[in-house]
């Protein structure tokens, strides 16, 4: 443990979750004293390491906004109460007791961050951000520090070859994965990364050491056929995906293989002995079907891997498209596995089975359809990984804090509508000027909010920081005042109170209007 503690001396920080009132109390005490002692608990696994830290930085996350707005200078950490100075001013930083162990932090300064940090810019040493007890103080790396640390460790063992190492038991991949999340959260980028992980059998972090970007290797694997892409839609069918009857141009209909069956045949072919590389698809298919008929041995230990990418999987009728494939998807029912299952296809009569070197990655836009509405049989056979907006990937533009802007908008959408309809960081990722930002708000964000809230302007106004009483107010949405006497000259009995409120989007949005969303 001491060795690990020593290694954390230089780059490890602390993370604490505090209320606005607690932060204000610390700030007030520091105005009156040179230092203040904060009493708080920490998980037992972290306590010994804390004793080795030399003046670490304490990041303070506001419990209400879930944003890191403050940092504190920690001059010393006391692990035992008898070591705390007798006359010191002590503030209890913990409103609820936990199962941790008590420590005392000597704070000599408090600084407000500008711009704020997002919570996902910190990497906990123990556990994940989602399961950290909010009442404790935790060890954490900044994300850049952690990536650097991983890079140094892995450079020592990473081989020059990029060939797959299937013997690496520390790296596991799931055969069936669905990436789901709101629009614009980077699901397409994640698909490329995970496809390369599967085919090369190594984590994306290791692959980054070899590739400047994933774009070129991903494109190359698409050209070789190891990665294939299909988009589901409302009219997509079993006949498109597996097999169906198609005209042969001579007044007859013949069974024709769909994109997925073709990929299955190619993946099965890789498991045969004595491969011949220059065979066309029909020749490979003939050899595979004959091997299945004769119960020949397939070996997939060192075979090529194939990845089928299904975009927008929830837009099609899943049961109709997959058919009997629903049963075959399970890992233990694949060829050479303990519960190997084969079926006979309805149109061609071919024997059909899924090989273990075939992987499926699908994407799902939760704004179109909730994950709860997915076919139950499909949900049981896939693993689901949520891809959420990463506001920390954005930067400040002309004094506008884009990470905080997006984070605050999404917090309000989650409260007023749902988590499935948050706005992804991709909407803002290419913004370089204030003009770009204003155009994005006018042409993308506001129309999307109108769609989400069905023109409920009061909720749209709440998401965007409030509603002004006139166009001159510093709000993006304002109430339009109707001149009743001018509009209804012969109806003298009407007053503005008799008419529904009209809302408008400001035609000339300014930087101050946008700042008002989060300030």
Short mmCIF file of C-alpha atoms in Angstrom, two decimals:
data_model
loop_
_atom_site.label_atom_id
_atom_site.label_comp_id
_atom_site.label_asym_id
_atom_site.label_seq_id
_atom_site.Cartn_x
_atom_site.Cartn_y
_atom_site.Cartn_z
CA UNK A 1 0.00 0.00 0.00
CA UNK A 2 2.88 2.34 0.82
CA UNK A 3 4.27 1.97 -2.68
CA UNK A 4 0.93 2.87 -4.22
CA UNK A 5 0.55 5.81 -1.83
CA UNK A 6 3.98 7.13 -2.76
CA UNK A 7 3.06 6.94 -6.46
CA UNK A 8 0.01 9.10 -5.82
CA UNK A 9 1.91 11.92 -4.12
CA UNK A 10 2.30 14.18 -7.14
CA UNK A 11 -0.88 13.78 -9.12
CA UNK A 12 -3.72 12.75 -6.84
CA UNK A 13 -6.38 15.24 -5.73
CA UNK A 14 -9.45 15.15 -3.49
CA UNK A 15 -13.14 15.42 -4.37
CA UNK A 16 -15.94 16.48 -2.02
CA UNK A 17 -19.63 17.15 -2.58
CA UNK A 18 -20.95 20.16 -0.63
CA UNK A 19 -24.11 22.24 -0.44
CA UNK A 20 -24.07 25.94 -1.34
CA UNK A 21 -24.58 26.79 2.35
CA UNK A 22 -21.59 24.67 3.40
CA UNK A 23 -19.33 26.32 0.80
CA UNK A 24 -20.49 29.76 1.95
CA UNK A 25 -19.71 28.86 5.57
CA UNK A 26 -16.13 27.84 4.70
CA UNK A 27 -15.66 31.01 2.65
CA UNK A 28 -16.88 33.19 5.53
CA UNK A 29 -14.62 31.49 8.10
CA UNK A 30 -11.57 31.89 5.85
CA UNK A 31 -12.23 35.63 5.70
CA UNK A 32 -11.94 35.74 9.49
CA UNK A 33 -9.12 33.23 10.02
CA UNK A 34 -5.87 32.16 8.37
CA UNK A 35 -7.17 28.61 8.12
CA UNK A 36 -10.17 26.49 8.98
CA UNK A 37 -10.42 22.79 9.81
CA UNK A 38 -13.05 20.80 7.93
CA UNK A 39 -14.17 17.53 9.55
CA UNK A 40 -15.35 14.88 7.12
CA UNK A 41 -15.29 11.12 6.61
CA UNK A 42 -13.50 9.13 3.91
CA UNK A 43 -13.76 5.48 2.80
CA UNK A 44 -11.43 3.20 4.79
CA UNK A 45 -9.62 2.15 1.62
CA UNK A 46 -8.52 5.77 1.06
CA UNK A 47 -7.50 6.83 4.58
CA UNK A 48 -3.91 5.52 4.62
CA UNK A 49 -3.17 7.02 1.21
CA UNK A 50 -4.38 10.43 2.44
CA UNK A 51 -1.56 10.49 4.97
CA UNK A 52 1.01 10.55 2.14
CA UNK A 53 -0.52 13.40 0.15
CA UNK A 54 1.37 16.69 0.24
CA UNK A 55 -0.91 19.74 0.01
CA UNK A 56 -3.40 18.17 -2.42
CA UNK A 57 -6.02 20.21 -4.22
CA UNK A 58 -9.61 19.70 -3.04
CA UNK A 59 -12.23 19.93 -5.79
CA UNK A 60 -15.64 20.88 -4.41
CA UNK A 61 -18.73 19.83 -6.38
CA UNK A 62 -21.94 21.74 -5.73
CA UNK A 63 -24.60 19.22 -4.76
CA UNK A 64 -27.38 21.20 -6.46
CA UNK A 65 -25.74 21.84 -9.84
CA UNK A 66 -23.42 18.76 -9.97
CA UNK A 67 -20.68 21.08 -11.21
CA UNK A 68 -17.23 21.67 -9.69
CA UNK A 69 -17.22 25.39 -8.91
CA UNK A 70 -14.61 25.64 -6.14
CA UNK A 71 -11.15 24.40 -5.22
CA UNK A 72 -9.67 24.53 -1.73
CA UNK A 73 -6.01 24.63 -0.74
CA UNK A 74 -5.32 21.82 1.73
CA UNK A 75 -2.26 22.61 3.83
CA UNK A 76 -2.40 19.40 5.88
CA UNK A 77 -4.56 16.33 6.47
CA UNK A 78 -5.02 15.08 10.04
CA UNK A 79 -5.87 11.39 10.40
CA UNK A 80 -6.21 11.50 14.20
CA UNK A 81 -8.25 13.97 16.25
CA UNK A 82 -5.46 14.47 18.84
CA UNK A 83 -3.25 15.95 16.08
CA UNK A 84 -5.76 18.72 15.28
CA UNK A 85 -4.68 22.13 16.72
CA UNK A 86 -6.59 22.76 19.98
CA UNK A 87 -7.69 26.32 19.20
CA UNK A 88 -8.62 25.61 15.57
CA UNK A 89 -12.00 26.58 14.13
CA UNK A 90 -13.67 23.29 13.04
CA UNK A 91 -16.51 23.10 10.52
CA UNK A 92 -18.45 19.88 10.03
CA UNK A 93 -18.44 19.27 6.26
CA UNK A 94 -20.62 16.19 6.59
CA UNK A 95 -24.37 16.53 7.09
CA UNK A 96 -25.00 12.77 7.20
CA UNK A 97 -22.74 10.16 8.76
CA UNK A 98 -21.36 7.39 6.55
CA UNK A 99 -19.48 4.14 7.11
CA UNK A 100 -16.16 5.90 6.48
CA UNK A 101 -13.43 7.05 8.84
CA UNK A 102 -13.11 10.60 10.16
CA UNK A 103 -10.33 12.92 8.96
CA UNK A 104 -9.67 16.65 9.33
CA UNK A 105 -8.64 18.93 6.45
CA UNK A 106 -6.68 22.12 7.16
CA UNK A 107 -7.92 24.58 4.51
CA UNK A 108 -5.99 27.80 3.94
CA UNK A 109 -7.74 29.12 0.84
CA UNK A 110 -10.83 28.80 -1.33
CA UNK A 111 -10.96 29.72 -5.02
CA UNK A 112 -13.86 29.88 -7.45
CA UNK A 113 -13.25 28.17 -10.79
CA UNK A 114 -13.91 30.02 -14.03
CA UNK A 115 -14.91 28.28 -16.12
CA UNK A 116 -16.41 25.56 -13.96
CA UNK A 117 -15.29 21.95 -14.27
CA UNK A 118 -17.65 19.11 -15.09
CA UNK A 119 -17.76 16.16 -12.73
CA UNK A 120 -16.66 13.70 -15.44
CA UNK A 121 -13.33 15.53 -15.67
CA UNK A 122 -12.32 13.70 -12.49
CA UNK A 123 -11.57 9.96 -12.30
CA UNK A 124 -12.07 8.38 -8.84
CA UNK A 125 -9.21 6.20 -7.60
CA UNK A 126 -11.75 3.84 -6.02
CA UNK A 127 -15.16 3.16 -7.59
CA UNK A 128 -16.98 5.24 -10.18
CA UNK A 129 -18.54 8.70 -10.07
CA UNK A 130 -22.04 7.25 -10.05
CA UNK A 131 -21.57 5.19 -6.88
CA UNK A 132 -19.42 7.52 -4.75
CA UNK A 133 -21.01 8.33 -1.35
CA UNK A 134 -21.79 12.04 -1.58
CA UNK A 135 -21.08 12.61 2.14
CA UNK A 136 -17.41 11.49 1.97
CA UNK A 137 -14.21 12.96 0.57
CA UNK A 138 -12.60 10.86 -2.17
CA UNK A 139 -9.27 10.40 -3.93
CA UNK A 140 -9.41 11.37 -7.59
CA UNK A 141 -7.30 12.05 -10.64
CA UNK A 142 -8.06 14.72 -13.18
CA UNK A 143 -8.92 12.89 -16.42
CA UNK A 144 -5.76 14.16 -18.19
CA UNK A 145 -3.53 12.95 -15.35
CA UNK A 146 -5.14 9.53 -15.31
CA UNK A 147 -4.79 9.14 -19.08
CA UNK A 148 -1.13 10.09 -18.83
CA UNK A 149 -0.59 7.58 -16.05
CA UNK A 150 -2.20 4.79 -18.06
CA UNK A 151 -0.16 5.75 -21.12
CA UNK A 152 3.14 5.46 -19.26
CA UNK A 153 2.27 2.09 -17.76
CA UNK A 154 1.08 0.59 -21.03
CA UNK A 155 3.96 1.82 -23.17
CA UNK A 156 6.21 -0.55 -21.26
CA UNK A 157 4.29 -3.66 -22.29
CA UNK A 158 2.58 -2.74 -25.58
CA UNK A 159 4.06 -4.67 -28.45
CA UNK A 160 4.80 -3.03 -31.77
CA UNK A 161 2.47 -5.45 -33.51
CA UNK A 162 -1.22 -4.59 -33.69
CA UNK A 163 -2.20 -8.23 -34.26
CA UNK A 164 -5.05 -9.44 -32.04
CA UNK A 165 -4.05 -11.18 -28.84
CA UNK A 166 -6.99 -13.48 -28.19
CA UNK A 167 -5.20 -15.03 -25.21
CA UNK A 168 -5.60 -11.79 -23.26
CA UNK A 169 -8.16 -12.93 -20.70
CA UNK A 170 -8.15 -9.55 -18.94
CA UNK A 171 -9.97 -7.98 -21.86
CA UNK A 172 -13.54 -9.18 -22.39
CA UNK A 173 -16.00 -8.18 -25.08
CA UNK A 174 -19.71 -8.83 -25.25
CA UNK A 175 -21.06 -10.42 -28.46
CA UNK A 176 -24.23 -8.32 -28.51
CA UNK A 177 -24.16 -4.67 -27.45
CA UNK A 178 -26.56 -1.75 -27.77
CA UNK A 179 -25.29 1.81 -27.23
CA UNK A 180 -28.24 3.99 -26.27
CA UNK A 181 -28.63 7.62 -25.39
CA UNK A 182 -29.99 11.01 -26.47
CA UNK A 183 -29.10 12.43 -29.89
CA UNK A 184 -25.66 13.93 -30.37
CA UNK A 185 -23.85 12.07 -27.58
CA UNK A 186 -21.18 10.43 -29.76
CA UNK A 187 -22.70 6.97 -30.23
CA UNK A 188 -21.27 6.78 -33.78
CA UNK A 189 -17.77 7.54 -32.51
CA UNK A 190 -18.18 4.92 -29.77
CA UNK A 191 -19.25 2.36 -32.39
CA UNK A 192 -15.99 2.86 -34.29
CA UNK A 193 -13.91 2.57 -31.12
CA UNK A 194 -15.68 -0.55 -29.88
CA UNK A 195 -15.51 -2.21 -33.31
CA UNK A 196 -11.75 -1.76 -33.37
CA UNK A 197 -11.52 -3.02 -29.79
CA UNK A 198 -13.32 -6.22 -30.77
CA UNK A 199 -11.38 -6.91 -33.96
CA UNK A 200 -7.97 -6.18 -32.39
CA UNK A 201 -8.92 -7.57 -28.96
CA UNK A 202 -7.43 -4.71 -26.99
CA UNK A 203 -8.78 -1.63 -25.21
CA UNK A 204 -9.26 1.62 -27.10
CA UNK A 205 -6.59 3.27 -24.91
CA UNK A 206 -3.99 0.84 -26.28
CA UNK A 207 -5.18 1.31 -29.84
CA UNK A 208 -4.71 5.08 -29.52
CA UNK A 209 -1.01 4.41 -29.08
CA UNK A 210 -0.93 2.98 -32.61
CA UNK A 211 -3.51 5.06 -34.48
CA UNK A 212 -3.71 8.85 -34.60
CA UNK A 213 -7.45 8.44 -35.01
CA UNK A 214 -9.88 5.56 -35.47
CA UNK A 215 -11.20 6.93 -38.75
CA UNK A 216 -8.74 5.30 -41.14
CA UNK A 217 -8.53 1.79 -39.60
CA UNK A 218 -12.31 1.80 -39.22
CA UNK A 219 -12.73 2.74 -42.88
CA UNK A 220 -10.22 0.08 -43.98
CA UNK A 221 -12.04 -2.66 -42.07
CA UNK A 222 -15.31 -1.61 -43.71
CA UNK A 223 -13.67 -1.97 -47.11
CA UNK A 224 -12.38 -5.47 -46.28
CA UNK A 225 -15.82 -6.51 -45.01
CA UNK A 226 -14.88 -7.21 -41.40
CA UNK A 227 -17.11 -4.31 -40.37
CA UNK A 228 -20.47 -3.86 -42.08
CA UNK A 229 -23.09 -1.22 -41.48
CA UNK A 230 -26.87 -1.19 -41.83
CA UNK A 231 -29.56 1.28 -40.74
CA UNK A 232 -32.93 -0.02 -39.60
CA UNK A 233 -36.10 1.83 -40.54
CA UNK A 234 -39.85 1.25 -40.36
CA UNK A 235 -40.04 -0.77 -43.58
CA UNK A 236 -36.91 -2.85 -42.96
CA UNK A 237 -37.70 -6.56 -42.92
CA UNK A 238 -36.44 -10.11 -42.39
CA UNK A 239 -36.09 -10.43 -46.17
CA UNK A 240 -33.62 -7.52 -46.20
CA UNK A 241 -31.63 -8.68 -43.19
CA UNK A 242 -31.54 -12.50 -43.35
CA UNK A 243 -32.93 -13.78 -46.64
CA UNK A 244 -35.93 -13.36 -48.91
CA UNK A 245 -37.31 -14.06 -52.35
CA UNK A 246 -36.09 -11.73 -55.08
CA UNK A 247 -36.74 -11.66 -58.80
CA UNK A 248 -34.04 -13.25 -60.95
CA UNK A 249 -35.07 -11.13 -63.94
CA UNK A 250 -36.62 -14.12 -65.73
CA UNK A 251 -40.11 -14.19 -64.18
CA UNK A 252 -38.96 -16.29 -61.23
CA UNK A 253 -38.22 -15.59 -57.60
CA UNK A 254 -35.17 -17.10 -55.95
CA UNK A 255 -33.89 -17.03 -52.33
CA UNK A 256 -31.44 -14.17 -51.93
CA UNK A 257 -29.16 -13.69 -48.94
CA UNK A 258 -29.48 -10.50 -46.89
CA UNK A 259 -26.58 -8.50 -45.47
CA UNK A 260 -26.49 -10.31 -42.15
CA UNK A 261 -26.59 -13.82 -43.60
CA UNK A 262 -23.72 -12.90 -45.94
CA UNK A 263 -21.66 -11.76 -42.97
CA UNK A 264 -22.48 -14.93 -41.03
CA UNK A 265 -21.27 -17.07 -43.96
CA UNK A 266 -18.01 -15.09 -44.17
CA UNK A 267 -17.46 -15.40 -40.41
CA UNK A 268 -18.18 -19.14 -40.48
CA UNK A 269 -15.77 -19.58 -43.37
CA UNK A 270 -12.96 -18.17 -41.23
CA UNK A 271 -13.44 -21.09 -38.84
CA UNK A 272 -12.75 -23.74 -41.50
CA UNK A 273 -9.32 -25.38 -41.90
CA UNK A 274 -7.29 -24.88 -45.09
CA UNK A 275 -8.73 -21.51 -46.10
CA UNK A 276 -8.53 -20.41 -49.73
CA UNK A 277 -8.40 -16.62 -49.85
CA UNK A 278 -9.54 -15.93 -53.42
CA UNK A 279 -12.92 -17.70 -53.38
CA UNK A 280 -15.99 -15.63 -54.20
CA UNK A 281 -19.01 -15.46 -51.87
CA UNK A 282 -20.95 -18.31 -53.46
CA UNK A 283 -17.93 -20.62 -53.28
CA UNK A 284 -17.32 -19.74 -49.63
CA UNK A 285 -20.99 -20.30 -48.89
CA UNK A 286 -20.93 -23.71 -50.58
CA UNK A 287 -17.95 -24.82 -48.47
CA UNK A 288 -19.56 -23.57 -45.25
CA UNK A 289 -22.92 -25.28 -45.87
CA UNK A 290 -21.17 -28.53 -46.79
CA UNK A 291 -19.08 -28.38 -43.61
CA UNK A 292 -22.20 -27.82 -41.51
CA UNK A 293 -23.94 -30.71 -43.25
CA UNK A 294 -20.98 -33.04 -42.63
CA UNK A 295 -20.55 -31.81 -39.04
CA UNK A 296 -16.95 -30.84 -39.73
CA UNK A 297 -14.91 -29.19 -37.00
CA UNK A 298 -14.77 -25.38 -36.90
CA UNK A 299 -12.00 -23.58 -35.06
CA UNK A 300 -12.34 -19.91 -34.16
CA UNK A 301 -9.47 -19.47 -31.66
CA UNK A 302 -7.35 -17.32 -33.99
CA UNK A 303 -9.88 -16.51 -36.70
CA UNK A 304 -10.75 -13.05 -38.00
CA UNK A 305 -13.52 -11.27 -36.17
CA UNK A 306 -16.51 -9.60 -37.82
CA UNK A 307 -18.67 -6.76 -36.51
CA UNK A 308 -22.18 -6.00 -37.72
CA UNK A 309 -23.22 -2.44 -36.87
CA UNK A 310 -26.95 -1.74 -36.73
CA UNK A 311 -27.79 1.95 -36.57
CA UNK A 312 -31.17 3.02 -35.12
CA UNK A 313 -32.08 -0.53 -34.11
CA UNK A 314 -35.26 0.63 -32.37
CA UNK A 315 -36.80 2.14 -35.51
CA UNK A 316 -37.68 -1.23 -37.05
CA UNK A 317 -40.02 -4.01 -35.93
CA UNK A 318 -37.35 -6.02 -34.12
CA UNK A 319 -39.23 -9.32 -33.93
CA UNK A 320 -40.10 -9.13 -37.61
CA UNK A 321 -36.54 -8.36 -38.72
CA UNK A 322 -34.67 -10.86 -36.53
CA UNK A 323 -37.06 -13.82 -36.78
CA UNK A 324 -35.42 -17.02 -35.51
CA UNK A 325 -32.19 -15.10 -35.04
CA UNK A 326 -33.52 -13.98 -31.64
CA UNK A 327 -32.81 -17.48 -30.29
CA UNK A 328 -29.39 -17.80 -31.95
CA UNK A 329 -28.08 -14.51 -30.57
CA UNK A 330 -27.30 -15.94 -27.15
CA UNK A 331 -23.60 -16.60 -26.64
CA UNK A 332 -24.01 -20.20 -25.48
CA UNK A 333 -26.10 -21.09 -28.56
CA UNK A 334 -23.39 -20.19 -31.06
CA UNK A 335 -21.36 -22.71 -33.05
CA UNK A 336 -18.90 -24.77 -30.90
CA UNK A 337 -20.58 -23.60 -27.67
CA UNK A 338 -22.21 -25.87 -25.08
CA UNK A 339 -25.81 -25.20 -26.19
CA UNK A 340 -25.07 -24.86 -29.91
CA UNK A 341 -28.32 -24.33 -31.82
CA UNK A 342 -28.89 -24.63 -35.56
CA UNK A 343 -32.04 -23.71 -37.48
CA UNK A 344 -33.26 -24.24 -41.04
CA UNK A 345 -34.10 -21.03 -42.88
CA UNK A 346 -37.62 -20.80 -44.36
CA UNK A 347 -36.84 -19.62 -47.91
CA UNK A 348 -33.61 -21.40 -48.86
CA UNK A 349 -33.73 -24.31 -46.43
CA UNK A 350 -30.07 -23.62 -45.56
CA UNK A 351 -28.73 -24.59 -42.14
CA UNK A 352 -28.09 -21.44 -40.14
CA UNK A 353 -26.01 -20.92 -37.00
CA UNK A 354 -24.11 -17.96 -35.57
CA UNK A 355 -20.33 -18.27 -35.11
CA UNK A 356 -18.53 -16.95 -31.98
CA UNK A 357 -16.35 -14.60 -34.07
CA UNK A 358 -19.36 -12.50 -35.11
CA UNK A 359 -20.28 -9.50 -32.96
CA UNK A 360 -23.23 -7.12 -33.12
CA UNK A 361 -23.09 -3.48 -32.06
CA UNK A 362 -26.31 -1.48 -32.34
CA UNK A 363 -27.20 2.13 -31.59
CA UNK A 364 -30.44 3.46 -30.24
CA UNK A 365 -31.65 7.05 -30.02
CA UNK A 366 -33.67 7.28 -26.80
CA UNK A 367 -35.39 10.48 -27.95
CA UNK A 368 -37.21 8.37 -30.56
CA UNK A 369 -38.16 5.47 -28.34
CA UNK A 370 -37.46 4.61 -24.73
CA UNK A 371 -35.39 1.56 -23.89
CA UNK A 372 -38.32 0.36 -21.77
CA UNK A 373 -40.34 -0.23 -24.95
CA UNK A 374 -37.78 -2.58 -26.49
CA UNK A 375 -38.71 -6.17 -27.25
CA UNK A 376 -38.19 -8.15 -24.02
CA UNK A 377 -36.50 -11.07 -25.77
CA UNK A 378 -34.06 -8.70 -27.45
CA UNK A 379 -33.30 -6.85 -24.21
CA UNK A 380 -32.39 -10.12 -22.51
CA UNK A 381 -29.89 -11.05 -25.23
CA UNK A 382 -28.12 -7.70 -25.50
CA UNK A 383 -26.02 -5.74 -23.08
CA UNK A 384 -26.94 -2.07 -22.90
CA UNK A 385 -24.46 0.76 -22.43
CA UNK A 386 -25.75 4.28 -21.90
CA UNK A 387 -23.94 7.07 -23.75
CA UNK A 388 -24.67 10.43 -22.11
CA UNK A 389 -23.67 13.98 -23.08
CA UNK A 390 -20.09 14.88 -22.14
CA UNK A 391 -20.18 18.60 -21.50
CA UNK A 392 -16.53 18.51 -20.40
CA UNK A 393 -15.47 17.99 -24.04
CA UNK A 394 -16.57 21.55 -24.83
CA UNK A 395 -14.56 24.73 -24.28
CA UNK A 396 -15.25 28.37 -23.45
CA UNK A 397 -16.25 30.59 -26.39
CA UNK A 398 -15.99 34.38 -26.02
CA UNK A 399 -16.46 34.25 -22.24
CA UNK A 400 -19.41 31.85 -22.57
CA UNK A 401 -18.91 28.68 -20.54
CA UNK A 402 -20.19 26.04 -22.99
CA UNK A 403 -19.76 23.05 -20.61
CA UNK A 404 -21.87 24.76 -17.94
CA UNK A 405 -24.38 25.97 -20.55
CA UNK A 406 -25.00 22.45 -21.85
CA UNK A 407 -24.96 20.88 -18.39
CA UNK A 408 -27.53 23.35 -17.05
CA UNK A 409 -29.84 22.91 -20.07
CA UNK A 410 -29.70 19.13 -19.66
CA UNK A 411 -30.38 19.28 -15.92
CA UNK A 412 -33.56 21.21 -16.64
CA UNK A 413 -34.63 18.92 -19.49
CA UNK A 414 -34.17 15.89 -17.23
CA UNK A 415 -36.39 17.47 -14.55
CA UNK A 416 -39.05 18.88 -16.89
CA UNK A 417 -39.18 16.04 -19.42
CA UNK A 418 -36.85 13.02 -19.23
CA UNK A 419 -33.25 11.82 -19.17
CA UNK A 420 -33.79 10.26 -22.61
CA UNK A 421 -34.21 13.67 -24.23
CA UNK A 422 -31.10 15.49 -23.09
CA UNK A 423 -29.04 17.35 -25.69
CA UNK A 424 -25.74 15.84 -26.81
CA UNK A 425 -22.42 17.66 -26.85
CA UNK A 426 -22.13 17.06 -30.62
CA UNK A 427 -24.50 20.00 -31.20
CA UNK A 428 -21.82 22.32 -29.77
CA UNK A 429 -18.56 20.51 -30.48
CA UNK A 430 -17.66 22.43 -33.68
CA UNK A 431 -18.64 25.89 -32.42
CA UNK A 432 -15.76 28.35 -32.71
CA UNK A 433 -17.37 31.81 -32.46
CA UNK A 434 -20.27 33.51 -30.72
CA UNK A 435 -22.00 33.74 -34.10
CA UNK A 436 -21.79 29.95 -34.47
CA UNK A 437 -23.28 29.54 -31.01
CA UNK A 438 -26.18 31.91 -31.69
CA UNK A 439 -26.92 30.13 -34.98
CA UNK A 440 -26.86 26.75 -33.20
CA UNK A 441 -29.28 28.00 -30.55
CA UNK A 442 -31.65 29.48 -33.14
CA UNK A 443 -31.55 26.71 -35.75
CA UNK A 444 -30.98 23.54 -33.71
CA UNK A 445 -31.50 23.82 -29.95
CA UNK A 446 -34.69 25.91 -29.83
CA UNK A 447 -36.46 23.89 -32.61
CA UNK A 448 -35.50 20.69 -30.76
CA UNK A 449 -36.94 22.04 -27.50
CA UNK A 450 -40.15 23.02 -29.33
CA UNK A 451 -40.44 19.44 -30.54
CA UNK A 452 -39.71 17.98 -27.10
CA UNK A 453 -42.19 20.17 -25.23
CA UNK A 454 -44.89 20.37 -27.92
CA UNK A 455 -44.71 24.19 -28.02
CA UNK A 456 -45.17 24.48 -24.24
CA UNK A 457 -43.37 27.83 -24.13
CA UNK A 458 -43.36 28.10 -20.36
CA UNK A 459 -41.25 24.95 -20.07
CA UNK A 460 -39.05 25.99 -22.98
CA UNK A 461 -38.51 29.30 -21.20
CA UNK A 462 -37.57 27.49 -17.97
CA UNK A 463 -34.97 25.43 -19.85
CA UNK A 464 -33.50 28.59 -21.39
CA UNK A 465 -33.25 30.53 -18.13
CA UNK A 466 -36.60 32.29 -17.89
CA UNK A 467 -39.10 34.37 -19.85
CA UNK A 468 -38.82 38.12 -20.39
CA UNK A 469 -41.70 40.57 -20.29
CA UNK A 470 -40.52 42.26 -23.49
CA UNK A 471 -37.93 41.80 -26.25
CA UNK A 472 -35.63 44.25 -24.45
CA UNK A 473 -35.20 41.93 -21.46
CA UNK A 474 -32.12 39.68 -21.36
CA UNK A 475 -34.01 36.46 -22.09
CA UNK A 476 -34.20 34.35 -25.24
CA UNK A 477 -37.96 33.79 -24.83
CA UNK A 478 -40.26 36.73 -24.07
CA UNK A 479 -43.97 37.47 -23.80
CA UNK A 480 -45.38 39.47 -26.66
CA UNK A 481 -47.67 42.26 -25.55
CA UNK A 482 -50.83 42.45 -27.64
CA UNK A 483 -52.42 45.86 -28.31
CA UNK A 484 -56.04 44.79 -27.87
CA UNK A 485 -57.56 48.12 -28.87
CA UNK A 486 -55.63 48.20 -32.13
CA UNK A 487 -56.23 44.54 -32.98
CA UNK A 488 -59.95 44.43 -32.03
CA UNK A 489 -61.17 47.97 -32.71
CA UNK A 490 -64.87 47.09 -32.61
CA UNK A 491 -64.69 44.72 -29.65
CA UNK A 492 -64.28 47.13 -26.79
CA UNK A 493 -65.05 44.55 -24.11
CA UNK A 494 -61.74 42.66 -24.53
CA UNK A 495 -58.66 43.22 -22.36
CA UNK A 496 -55.21 41.56 -22.55
CA UNK A 497 -56.28 39.24 -19.73
CA UNK A 498 -58.97 37.75 -21.98
CA UNK A 499 -56.41 36.57 -24.55
CA UNK A 500 -53.94 33.69 -24.34
CA UNK A 501 -50.33 34.65 -23.66
CA UNK A 502 -48.17 34.83 -26.77
CA UNK A 503 -44.49 33.89 -26.64
CA UNK A 504 -41.76 34.75 -29.09
CA UNK A 505 -38.12 33.85 -29.63
CA UNK A 506 -35.90 36.92 -29.62
CA UNK A 507 -34.80 37.65 -33.18
CA UNK A 508 -31.42 39.10 -32.15
CA UNK A 509 -30.02 36.79 -29.49
CA UNK A 510 -26.96 38.18 -27.72
CA UNK A 511 -24.13 36.67 -25.71
CA UNK A 512 -25.68 38.08 -22.52
CA UNK A 513 -28.97 36.30 -23.30
CA UNK A 514 -27.09 33.00 -23.59
CA UNK A 515 -25.10 33.62 -20.39
CA UNK A 516 -28.41 34.16 -18.63
CA UNK A 517 -29.23 30.48 -19.19
CA UNK A 518 -26.69 29.37 -16.59
CA UNK A 519 -25.73 32.45 -14.54
#
